[in-house]
Amino acid sequence: MASKFLLVAQREYLTRVRKKAFIVLTLAVPLLIAAFGAFMFQIAKSDDSTDVVEVRDDSGLNIASRLVSTSQLAFIPATGALADAKKGFQKAKHDGLLYLPAGLDVEKPDNVQFYGKGNISLKKQLAVESALNKAFSDLKMQKSGLSQDQLDRLRSKVSLKTISLDDTGKEADSNALATSGIAYVLALAIYLFIFIYGVQIMRGVGEEKSSRIMEVMLSSVKPFDLMMGKIVGIAAVGLTQFLMWGLLSFGASSVLLPLLAGAGMEKPKTEVAATSNTAATAMDQQNGEASNAGERFDQNVSQQANPANAAGRFDIFATLGNLPIGTILFGFIIYFLGGYLLYGALFGAVGAAVDDQTDTQQFMFPITMPLILSYIVGLSVILRNPDGPVAFWMSMIPFTSPIAMVIRLPFGVPMWQLALSIFLLILGFIGTVWVAARIYRVGVLMYGKKVTYKELGKWMFYKG
């Protein structure tokens, strides 16, 4: 019995991995992933340019000198009256012209005008409004008797260091971004694996049934062995493909990403620094206080350009070592295989029950609904509150636990919950295999009959 089961699994595996489509897809997907990553990197890099905004200040309140430039937005003075400034702006390659009219009220600064070439983007408008709000707030506080040094000392920027404290009192660095990213990747991998290869099981069974090959195979192999052999064989195909994708994607990314990162590091820094010098020099000429704004911006740029600070952005990877890697890998493998076997048996039963592949939709919906629901709820609810009641109950239900629990694993799960969830998943797998086997043994030999849910219920209790 065991040898026949293994022979079916071997046949399914070798038949599929030798297909040209499998080889082409296995080699092409990592290249497409690397190309897509490079494309997204280029898009992100193109958005790092600094917008230069000219400022014409007729308010008499010295607002222009209080506008602090950033790496995304730099302010420079406009020359001449408003009409001349408009003409100069239309000829220059700058991104906006800000006009502060005379008689501007500090308490209610209305009628501030911002000119742009074409329609102004919301991002740019909000950035200018934020700079203006800060400048007017500084002016109000100075009018109340506070100096610029006092204002700088009053401002604080808190950098929150998160620490995970377990039941034994042991402390470890925590990073919500890294934890959430791992949870998302694990959930997506299980979701895609179950969906893609579960459908392959269903189609494979349906094709063999329609070609009447099944009748020959059943003369020497029991239906249960045939069904489980297909499930395990296709699972081996999927694992092989996922492993090859992972290795090839890592290789392609390790070659392309350093090249792209090296090509993109210097240009944004040079542009920002040049804009900073232009803004600081021009503001100094307009007003004596402008040098303070230029100095503050130069400090900001130097901090951003500092390699040590750039390296600090990758501190997220340092926290990975503090995660329960062993528990995460163990849980992922269990739920990866358990979820696939559970859903794979149901997909195989659907493929055996129907003659026409168009009829599979009515039976696929109730099967795939828990899978889709767990993925959507997992990313929208469980990821935000991994210890909440929704997360707990969905990680206990066998149909939703493969995705729900792997999302919770990086955040830390009590061992009793993990053990109970795995136990329930095994029970769920045994139950679905029993149901699928009862349907499969009748359905693979049933031709020309429209199958209903009532009919499937009868098949489960047929004897023989």
Short mmCIF file of C-alpha atoms in Angstrom, two decimals:
data_model
loop_
_atom_site.label_atom_id
_atom_site.label_comp_id
_atom_site.label_asym_id
_atom_site.label_seq_id
_atom_site.Cartn_x
_atom_site.Cartn_y
_atom_site.Cartn_z
CA MET A 1 0.00 0.00 0.00
CA ALA A 2 2.74 2.38 0.99
CA SER A 3 4.75 1.53 -2.14
CA LYS A 4 1.76 2.30 -4.40
CA PHE A 5 1.17 5.57 -2.62
CA LEU A 6 4.82 6.54 -3.15
CA LEU A 7 4.69 5.48 -6.79
CA VAL A 8 1.72 7.78 -7.41
CA ALA A 9 3.50 10.66 -5.65
CA GLN A 10 6.68 9.99 -7.65
CA ARG A 11 4.75 9.91 -10.91
CA GLU A 12 3.02 13.21 -10.14
CA TYR A 13 6.32 14.83 -9.19
CA LEU A 14 8.40 13.69 -12.14
CA THR A 15 5.65 14.34 -14.67
CA ARG A 16 5.29 17.94 -13.59
CA VAL A 17 8.93 18.94 -13.02
CA ARG A 18 9.89 17.67 -16.48
CA LYS A 19 7.42 19.95 -18.23
CA LYS A 20 8.82 22.93 -20.11
CA ALA A 21 6.28 25.20 -18.45
CA PHE A 22 7.63 24.27 -15.01
CA ILE A 23 11.25 24.92 -16.03
CA VAL A 24 10.46 28.22 -17.76
CA LEU A 25 8.29 29.46 -14.90
CA THR A 26 10.85 28.45 -12.28
CA LEU A 27 13.59 30.38 -14.06
CA ALA A 28 11.49 33.36 -15.18
CA VAL A 29 9.75 34.27 -11.91
CA PRO A 30 12.96 35.21 -9.99
CA LEU A 31 14.07 37.37 -12.91
CA LEU A 32 10.67 39.06 -13.00
CA ILE A 33 10.81 39.62 -9.23
CA ALA A 34 14.29 41.14 -9.52
CA ALA A 35 13.21 43.30 -12.46
CA PHE A 36 10.12 44.46 -10.59
CA GLY A 37 12.24 45.29 -7.54
CA ALA A 38 14.65 47.27 -9.70
CA PHE A 39 11.74 49.10 -11.32
CA MET A 40 10.25 50.01 -7.93
CA PHE A 41 13.68 51.13 -6.73
CA GLN A 42 14.03 53.45 -9.70
CA ILE A 43 10.58 54.89 -9.07
CA ALA A 44 11.38 55.46 -5.40
CA LYS A 45 14.72 57.04 -6.32
CA SER A 46 13.10 59.36 -8.84
CA ASP A 47 10.83 60.65 -6.07
CA ASP A 48 13.81 61.69 -3.91
CA SER A 49 14.47 64.93 -5.80
CA THR A 50 14.22 68.26 -4.00
CA ASP A 51 11.45 70.68 -4.98
CA VAL A 52 12.71 74.28 -5.18
CA VAL A 53 10.18 76.98 -4.28
CA GLU A 54 10.82 80.69 -4.84
CA VAL A 55 9.53 83.01 -2.11
CA ARG A 56 8.42 86.62 -2.58
CA ASP A 57 7.79 88.12 0.86
CA ASP A 58 6.00 91.50 0.91
CA SER A 59 4.39 90.89 4.30
CA GLY A 60 6.97 92.82 6.29
CA LEU A 61 6.91 89.98 8.86
CA ASN A 62 10.15 88.37 7.67
CA ILE A 63 8.40 85.04 7.08
CA ALA A 64 10.75 84.01 4.26
CA SER A 65 13.70 83.69 6.63
CA ARG A 66 11.68 81.41 8.88
CA LEU A 67 10.82 78.88 6.17
CA VAL A 68 13.05 75.90 6.94
CA SER A 69 14.18 73.85 3.95
CA THR A 70 14.20 70.06 4.02
CA SER A 71 15.61 67.33 1.78
CA GLN A 72 12.31 67.33 -0.14
CA LEU A 73 11.57 71.06 -0.21
CA ALA A 74 13.98 74.02 -0.50
CA PHE A 75 13.05 77.72 -0.35
CA ILE A 76 14.96 80.43 -2.24
CA PRO A 77 14.11 84.16 -2.54
CA ALA A 78 12.44 85.52 -5.67
CA THR A 79 13.89 88.68 -7.20
CA GLY A 80 11.91 91.81 -8.04
CA ALA A 81 8.24 92.60 -7.57
CA LEU A 82 5.52 89.97 -7.91
CA ALA A 83 5.12 90.52 -11.66
CA ASP A 84 8.87 90.17 -12.21
CA ALA A 85 8.95 87.13 -9.92
CA LYS A 86 6.23 85.45 -11.99
CA LYS A 87 8.15 86.05 -15.21
CA GLY A 88 11.36 84.73 -13.66
CA PHE A 89 9.57 81.70 -12.28
CA GLN A 90 8.12 80.82 -15.69
CA LYS A 91 11.59 80.90 -17.23
CA ALA A 92 13.34 79.04 -14.39
CA LYS A 93 13.18 75.29 -13.77
CA HIS A 94 11.82 75.70 -10.27
CA ASP A 95 8.77 73.95 -8.83
CA GLY A 96 6.75 76.75 -7.27
CA LEU A 97 6.43 80.43 -6.38
CA LEU A 98 5.18 81.41 -2.93
CA TYR A 99 3.83 84.93 -2.47
CA LEU A 100 3.27 86.49 0.95
CA PRO A 101 1.27 89.69 0.35
CA ALA A 102 1.58 92.95 2.30
CA GLY A 103 -0.69 93.46 5.28
CA LEU A 104 -0.64 89.79 6.25
CA ASP A 105 -2.18 89.16 9.66
CA VAL A 106 -0.13 86.88 11.92
CA GLU A 107 -3.20 85.61 13.74
CA LYS A 108 -5.11 84.88 10.55
CA PRO A 109 -2.73 84.66 7.58
CA ASP A 110 -5.14 84.58 4.65
CA ASN A 111 -4.50 85.24 0.97
CA VAL A 112 -1.08 83.53 0.85
CA GLN A 113 -0.64 82.48 -2.78
CA PHE A 114 1.27 79.56 -4.25
CA TYR A 115 1.92 79.44 -8.00
CA GLY A 116 2.87 76.28 -9.86
CA LYS A 117 3.42 75.17 -13.42
CA GLY A 118 0.27 73.26 -14.22
CA ASN A 119 -1.82 71.65 -11.51
CA ILE A 120 -0.11 71.55 -8.12
CA SER A 121 0.15 68.13 -6.49
CA LEU A 122 -1.38 67.55 -3.08
CA LYS A 123 1.98 66.40 -1.69
CA LYS A 124 3.66 69.67 -2.66
CA GLN A 125 0.79 71.78 -1.34
CA LEU A 126 0.79 70.03 2.03
CA ALA A 127 4.59 70.38 2.32
CA VAL A 128 4.44 74.15 1.71
CA GLU A 129 1.50 74.53 4.10
CA SER A 130 3.41 72.64 6.79
CA ALA A 131 6.45 74.90 6.39
CA LEU A 132 4.24 78.00 6.56
CA ASN A 133 2.41 76.76 9.66
CA LYS A 134 5.71 76.19 11.41
CA ALA A 135 7.03 79.61 10.37
CA PHE A 136 3.94 81.45 11.62
CA SER A 137 3.97 79.44 14.84
CA ASP A 138 7.58 80.49 15.45
CA LEU A 139 6.68 84.11 14.80
CA LYS A 140 3.76 84.00 17.22
CA MET A 141 5.89 82.47 19.96
CA GLN A 142 8.65 85.02 19.41
CA LYS A 143 6.12 87.82 19.68
CA SER A 144 5.17 86.39 23.06
CA GLY A 145 8.76 86.98 24.25
CA LEU A 146 10.60 83.78 23.30
CA SER A 147 13.93 83.93 21.47
CA GLN A 148 14.92 81.63 18.61
CA ASP A 149 17.28 79.70 20.89
CA GLN A 150 14.48 79.18 23.38
CA LEU A 151 12.20 77.96 20.60
CA ASP A 152 14.83 75.47 19.43
CA ARG A 153 15.26 74.19 22.98
CA LEU A 154 11.50 73.81 23.44
CA ARG A 155 11.19 71.49 20.46
CA SER A 156 11.81 67.81 21.11
CA LYS A 157 11.97 64.78 18.87
CA VAL A 158 11.48 61.52 20.73
CA SER A 159 12.90 58.32 19.25
CA LEU A 160 11.08 55.42 20.87
CA LYS A 161 13.13 52.31 21.60
CA THR A 162 10.91 49.26 21.79
CA ILE A 163 11.92 46.34 24.03
CA SER A 164 10.27 42.94 24.26
CA LEU A 165 9.95 41.51 27.79
CA ASP A 166 9.11 37.81 28.07
CA ASP A 167 7.64 35.88 31.00
CA THR A 168 11.08 35.18 32.48
CA GLY A 169 12.00 38.87 32.50
CA LYS A 170 14.48 38.57 29.62
CA GLU A 171 14.72 41.70 27.48
CA ALA A 172 15.25 41.83 23.72
CA ASP A 173 15.13 44.58 21.11
CA SER A 174 11.85 44.76 19.23
CA ASN A 175 10.99 46.30 15.89
CA ALA A 176 7.37 46.45 14.80
CA LEU A 177 8.26 47.06 11.15
CA ALA A 178 10.52 43.99 10.91
CA THR A 179 8.02 41.81 12.79
CA SER A 180 5.09 42.92 10.64
CA GLY A 181 7.12 42.45 7.46
CA ILE A 182 8.02 38.86 8.35
CA ALA A 183 4.41 38.09 9.29
CA TYR A 184 3.17 39.49 5.97
CA VAL A 185 5.69 37.48 3.90
CA LEU A 186 4.91 34.22 5.71
CA ALA A 187 1.15 34.67 5.34
CA LEU A 188 1.48 35.54 1.65
CA ALA A 189 3.67 32.48 0.99
CA ILE A 190 1.17 30.08 2.57
CA TYR A 191 -1.79 31.77 0.87
CA LEU A 192 -0.22 31.56 -2.60
CA PHE A 193 1.07 28.01 -2.09
CA ILE A 194 -2.31 26.64 -1.02
CA PHE A 195 -4.19 28.47 -3.72
CA ILE A 196 -1.87 27.75 -6.65
CA TYR A 197 -1.11 24.11 -5.97
CA GLY A 198 -4.54 23.27 -4.58
CA VAL A 199 -6.01 24.32 -7.91
CA GLN A 200 -3.40 22.15 -9.67
CA ILE A 201 -4.63 19.13 -7.71
CA MET A 202 -8.21 19.85 -8.69
CA ARG A 203 -7.36 20.30 -12.37
CA GLY A 204 -5.11 17.24 -12.45
CA VAL A 205 -7.83 15.01 -11.01
CA GLY A 206 -10.42 16.50 -13.36
CA GLU A 207 -8.26 15.97 -16.45
CA GLU A 208 -7.55 12.33 -15.58
CA LYS A 209 -11.20 11.72 -14.83
CA SER A 210 -12.36 13.21 -18.14
CA SER A 211 -9.79 11.15 -20.10
CA ARG A 212 -10.89 7.93 -18.34
CA ILE A 213 -7.30 7.24 -17.21
CA MET A 214 -8.67 7.08 -13.69
CA GLU A 215 -10.51 3.83 -14.42
CA VAL A 216 -7.25 2.10 -15.34
CA MET A 217 -5.37 3.49 -12.34
CA LEU A 218 -8.07 2.45 -9.89
CA SER A 219 -7.75 -1.15 -11.03
CA SER A 220 -4.41 -1.34 -9.21
CA VAL A 221 -4.48 1.54 -6.68
CA LYS A 222 -7.02 2.30 -4.02
CA PRO A 223 -8.79 5.67 -4.30
CA PHE A 224 -7.35 6.93 -1.01
CA ASP A 225 -3.78 6.07 -2.02
CA LEU A 226 -4.33 7.71 -5.39
CA MET A 227 -5.69 10.90 -3.84
CA MET A 228 -2.94 11.20 -1.20
CA GLY A 229 -0.26 10.36 -3.76
CA LYS A 230 -1.43 13.24 -5.94
CA ILE A 231 -1.55 15.64 -3.00
CA VAL A 232 1.93 14.74 -1.75
CA GLY A 233 3.44 14.64 -5.25
CA ILE A 234 2.14 18.09 -6.17
CA ALA A 235 3.23 19.38 -2.75
CA ALA A 236 6.77 18.20 -3.53
CA VAL A 237 6.57 20.03 -6.88
CA GLY A 238 5.48 23.20 -5.11
CA LEU A 239 8.21 22.96 -2.48
CA THR A 240 10.82 22.43 -5.19
CA GLN A 241 9.59 25.43 -7.12
CA PHE A 242 9.40 27.66 -4.04
CA LEU A 243 12.92 26.62 -3.01
CA MET A 244 14.30 27.37 -6.48
CA TRP A 245 12.47 30.71 -6.54
CA GLY A 246 13.95 31.61 -3.18
CA LEU A 247 17.52 30.72 -4.15
CA LEU A 248 17.37 32.34 -7.58
CA SER A 249 15.60 35.47 -6.25
CA PHE A 250 18.23 35.83 -3.54
CA GLY A 251 21.01 35.46 -6.11
CA ALA A 252 19.47 37.94 -8.53
CA SER A 253 18.68 40.45 -5.77
CA SER A 254 22.17 40.21 -4.25
CA VAL A 255 23.62 41.14 -7.65
CA LEU A 256 21.15 43.81 -8.79
CA LEU A 257 20.36 45.66 -5.57
CA PRO A 258 23.96 46.63 -4.68
CA LEU A 259 24.44 47.93 -8.23
CA LEU A 260 21.26 49.99 -8.04
CA ALA A 261 21.99 51.20 -4.53
CA GLY A 262 25.53 52.21 -5.48
CA ALA A 263 24.29 54.09 -8.53
CA GLY A 264 21.60 55.89 -6.57
CA MET A 265 23.42 56.94 -3.39
CA GLU A 266 25.45 59.90 -4.61
CA LYS A 267 23.05 61.78 -6.86
CA PRO A 268 20.32 62.66 -4.33
CA LYS A 269 22.93 63.77 -1.80
CA THR A 270 24.61 66.11 -4.30
CA GLU A 271 21.31 67.63 -5.41
CA VAL A 272 20.15 68.24 -1.87
CA ALA A 273 23.45 69.72 -0.82
CA ALA A 274 23.51 72.03 -3.82
CA THR A 275 19.98 73.18 -3.18
CA SER A 276 20.83 73.72 0.46
CA ASN A 277 23.76 75.98 -0.40
CA THR A 278 21.66 77.93 -2.88
CA ALA A 279 18.87 78.44 -0.38
CA ALA A 280 21.20 79.43 2.45
CA THR A 281 23.22 81.88 0.32
CA ALA A 282 20.18 83.57 -1.18
CA MET A 283 18.42 83.89 2.14
CA ASP A 284 21.53 85.45 3.69
CA GLN A 285 21.43 88.14 1.03
CA GLN A 286 17.76 88.84 1.68
CA ASN A 287 17.82 88.96 5.46
CA GLY A 288 20.33 88.55 8.26
CA GLU A 289 18.19 86.03 10.07
CA ALA A 290 18.08 83.74 7.07
CA SER A 291 21.49 82.30 7.92
CA ASN A 292 19.97 80.55 10.92
CA ALA A 293 17.50 78.74 8.69
CA GLY A 294 20.27 77.86 6.26
CA GLU A 295 22.48 76.54 9.04
CA ARG A 296 19.64 74.43 10.44
CA PHE A 297 18.96 73.00 6.99
CA ASP A 298 22.69 72.33 6.38
CA GLN A 299 22.79 70.42 9.66
CA ASN A 300 19.75 68.43 8.59
CA VAL A 301 21.31 67.59 5.22
CA SER A 302 24.66 66.63 6.74
CA GLN A 303 22.91 64.28 9.14
CA GLN A 304 21.00 62.66 6.30
CA ALA A 305 24.14 62.35 4.19
CA ASN A 306 26.14 60.85 7.05
CA PRO A 307 26.91 57.19 6.21
CA ALA A 308 26.53 56.25 9.84
CA ASN A 309 22.96 57.53 9.82
CA ALA A 310 22.30 55.82 6.50
CA ALA A 311 23.51 52.58 7.98
CA GLY A 312 21.24 53.15 10.93
CA ARG A 313 18.26 52.77 8.67
CA PHE A 314 19.13 49.09 8.41
CA ASP A 315 18.97 48.56 12.17
CA ILE A 316 15.72 46.80 11.41
CA PHE A 317 17.71 43.74 10.35
CA ALA A 318 19.62 43.67 13.63
CA THR A 319 16.40 42.94 15.50
CA LEU A 320 15.72 39.80 13.47
CA GLY A 321 18.13 37.88 15.66
CA ASN A 322 15.96 38.66 18.69
CA LEU A 323 12.87 37.09 17.16
CA PRO A 324 11.91 33.49 18.03
CA ILE A 325 13.39 32.20 14.76
CA GLY A 326 13.19 28.53 15.79
CA THR A 327 9.52 28.79 16.72
CA ILE A 328 8.75 30.78 13.56
CA LEU A 329 10.43 28.24 11.25
CA PHE A 330 8.89 25.26 13.04
CA GLY A 331 5.42 26.81 13.00
CA PHE A 332 5.74 27.92 9.40
CA ILE A 333 6.68 24.43 8.20
CA ILE A 334 3.83 22.83 10.19
CA TYR A 335 1.18 25.27 8.99
CA PHE A 336 2.66 25.37 5.49
CA LEU A 337 2.25 21.60 5.09
CA GLY A 338 -0.83 21.20 7.30
CA GLY A 339 -2.75 23.95 5.54
CA TYR A 340 -1.84 22.62 2.12
CA LEU A 341 -2.79 19.03 2.97
CA LEU A 342 -6.09 20.17 4.48
CA TYR A 343 -7.11 22.30 1.50
CA GLY A 344 -5.43 20.00 -1.05
CA ALA A 345 -7.70 17.11 -0.02
CA LEU A 346 -10.77 19.31 -0.51
CA PHE A 347 -9.57 20.56 -3.90
CA GLY A 348 -8.97 16.95 -4.95
CA ALA A 349 -12.49 16.00 -3.88
CA VAL A 350 -13.95 18.85 -5.95
CA GLY A 351 -11.92 17.76 -9.01
CA ALA A 352 -13.22 14.20 -8.62
CA ALA A 353 -16.83 15.26 -8.11
CA VAL A 354 -17.38 17.34 -11.26
CA ASP A 355 -17.13 16.48 -14.94
CA ASP A 356 -17.05 19.98 -16.37
CA GLN A 357 -14.41 22.36 -15.03
CA THR A 358 -16.88 25.23 -15.27
CA ASP A 359 -18.94 23.54 -12.54
CA THR A 360 -16.07 23.77 -10.07
CA GLN A 361 -16.85 27.39 -9.19
CA GLN A 362 -19.90 26.53 -7.08
CA PHE A 363 -17.84 24.07 -5.02
CA MET A 364 -14.67 26.15 -4.87
CA PHE A 365 -16.33 29.14 -3.25
CA PRO A 366 -17.08 27.53 0.15
CA ILE A 367 -13.61 25.97 0.16
CA THR A 368 -11.63 29.09 -0.65
CA MET A 369 -13.77 31.50 1.39
CA PRO A 370 -12.11 30.69 4.76
CA LEU A 371 -8.69 31.00 3.11
CA ILE A 372 -9.44 34.39 1.57
CA LEU A 373 -11.15 35.59 4.76
CA SER A 374 -8.21 34.60 6.95
CA TYR A 375 -5.79 36.45 4.63
CA ILE A 376 -7.85 39.66 4.56
CA VAL A 377 -8.65 39.65 8.29
CA GLY A 378 -5.09 38.63 9.08
CA LEU A 379 -3.55 41.66 7.39
CA SER A 380 -6.22 44.12 8.53
CA VAL A 381 -6.94 42.95 12.09
CA ILE A 382 -4.52 40.30 13.36
CA LEU A 383 -1.43 42.19 12.20
CA ARG A 384 -2.54 45.20 14.26
CA ASN A 385 -3.63 43.20 17.31
CA PRO A 386 -1.95 39.76 17.30
CA ASP A 387 -3.08 38.98 20.86
CA GLY A 388 -6.73 39.96 20.47
CA PRO A 389 -9.75 37.65 20.52
CA VAL A 390 -10.09 37.64 16.73
CA ALA A 391 -6.46 36.56 16.37
CA PHE A 392 -6.86 33.84 19.00
CA TRP A 393 -9.99 32.22 17.62
CA MET A 394 -8.90 32.39 13.98
CA SER A 395 -5.60 30.76 14.92
CA MET A 396 -7.53 27.87 16.50
CA ILE A 397 -9.92 27.12 13.62
CA PRO A 398 -8.17 24.66 11.26
CA PHE A 399 -9.44 26.37 8.10
CA THR A 400 -8.03 29.77 9.13
CA SER A 401 -5.13 28.86 11.44
CA PRO A 402 -2.49 28.31 8.68
CA ILE A 403 -2.52 32.02 7.87
CA ALA A 404 -3.71 33.48 11.17
CA MET A 405 -1.11 31.70 13.31
CA VAL A 406 1.90 32.43 11.08
CA ILE A 407 1.01 36.11 11.31
CA ARG A 408 1.07 35.84 15.11
CA LEU A 409 4.29 33.81 15.35
CA PRO A 410 6.80 36.69 14.89
CA PHE A 411 5.06 38.63 17.68
CA GLY A 412 5.39 35.72 20.12
CA VAL A 413 2.69 33.16 20.88
CA PRO A 414 2.25 31.21 24.14
CA MET A 415 3.34 27.61 23.66
CA TRP A 416 0.02 26.22 24.85
CA GLN A 417 -1.81 28.17 22.15
CA LEU A 418 0.64 26.97 19.50
CA ALA A 419 0.33 23.34 20.66
CA LEU A 420 -3.48 23.53 20.77
CA SER A 421 -3.65 25.13 17.33
CA ILE A 422 -1.40 22.43 15.80
CA PHE A 423 -3.46 19.69 17.47
CA LEU A 424 -6.70 21.15 16.08
CA LEU A 425 -5.10 21.53 12.65
CA ILE A 426 -4.15 17.84 12.66
CA LEU A 427 -7.70 16.90 13.65
CA GLY A 428 -9.03 19.16 10.92
CA PHE A 429 -6.72 17.57 8.38
CA ILE A 430 -7.81 14.06 9.37
CA GLY A 431 -11.47 15.08 9.13
CA THR A 432 -11.13 16.74 5.73
CA VAL A 433 -9.13 13.81 4.36
CA TRP A 434 -11.86 11.41 5.50
CA VAL A 435 -14.56 13.56 3.87
CA ALA A 436 -12.51 14.06 0.71
CA ALA A 437 -11.69 10.35 0.44
CA ARG A 438 -15.36 9.38 0.71
CA ILE A 439 -16.27 11.84 -2.04
CA TYR A 440 -13.23 10.95 -4.13
CA ARG A 441 -13.87 7.17 -4.25
CA VAL A 442 -17.34 7.72 -5.70
CA GLY A 443 -16.76 10.87 -7.72
CA VAL A 444 -13.83 9.64 -9.81
CA LEU A 445 -16.03 7.00 -11.41
CA MET A 446 -19.18 9.12 -11.70
CA TYR A 447 -19.78 10.50 -15.20
CA GLY A 448 -22.53 12.51 -16.85
CA LYS A 449 -24.39 13.48 -13.71
CA LYS A 450 -24.95 16.97 -12.36
CA VAL A 451 -23.54 16.98 -8.85
CA THR A 452 -25.21 18.89 -6.01
CA TYR A 453 -24.34 19.38 -2.35
CA LYS A 454 -27.07 16.91 -1.44
CA GLU A 455 -25.51 14.34 -3.73
CA LEU A 456 -22.09 14.89 -2.16
CA GLY A 457 -23.63 14.25 1.25
CA LYS A 458 -24.92 10.88 0.06
CA TRP A 459 -21.53 9.91 -1.35
CA MET A 460 -19.90 10.29 2.06
CA PHE A 461 -22.04 7.47 3.47
CA TYR A 462 -21.95 5.02 0.58
CA LYS A 463 -20.61 1.63 1.59
CA GLY A 464 -18.06 -0.39 -0.24
#
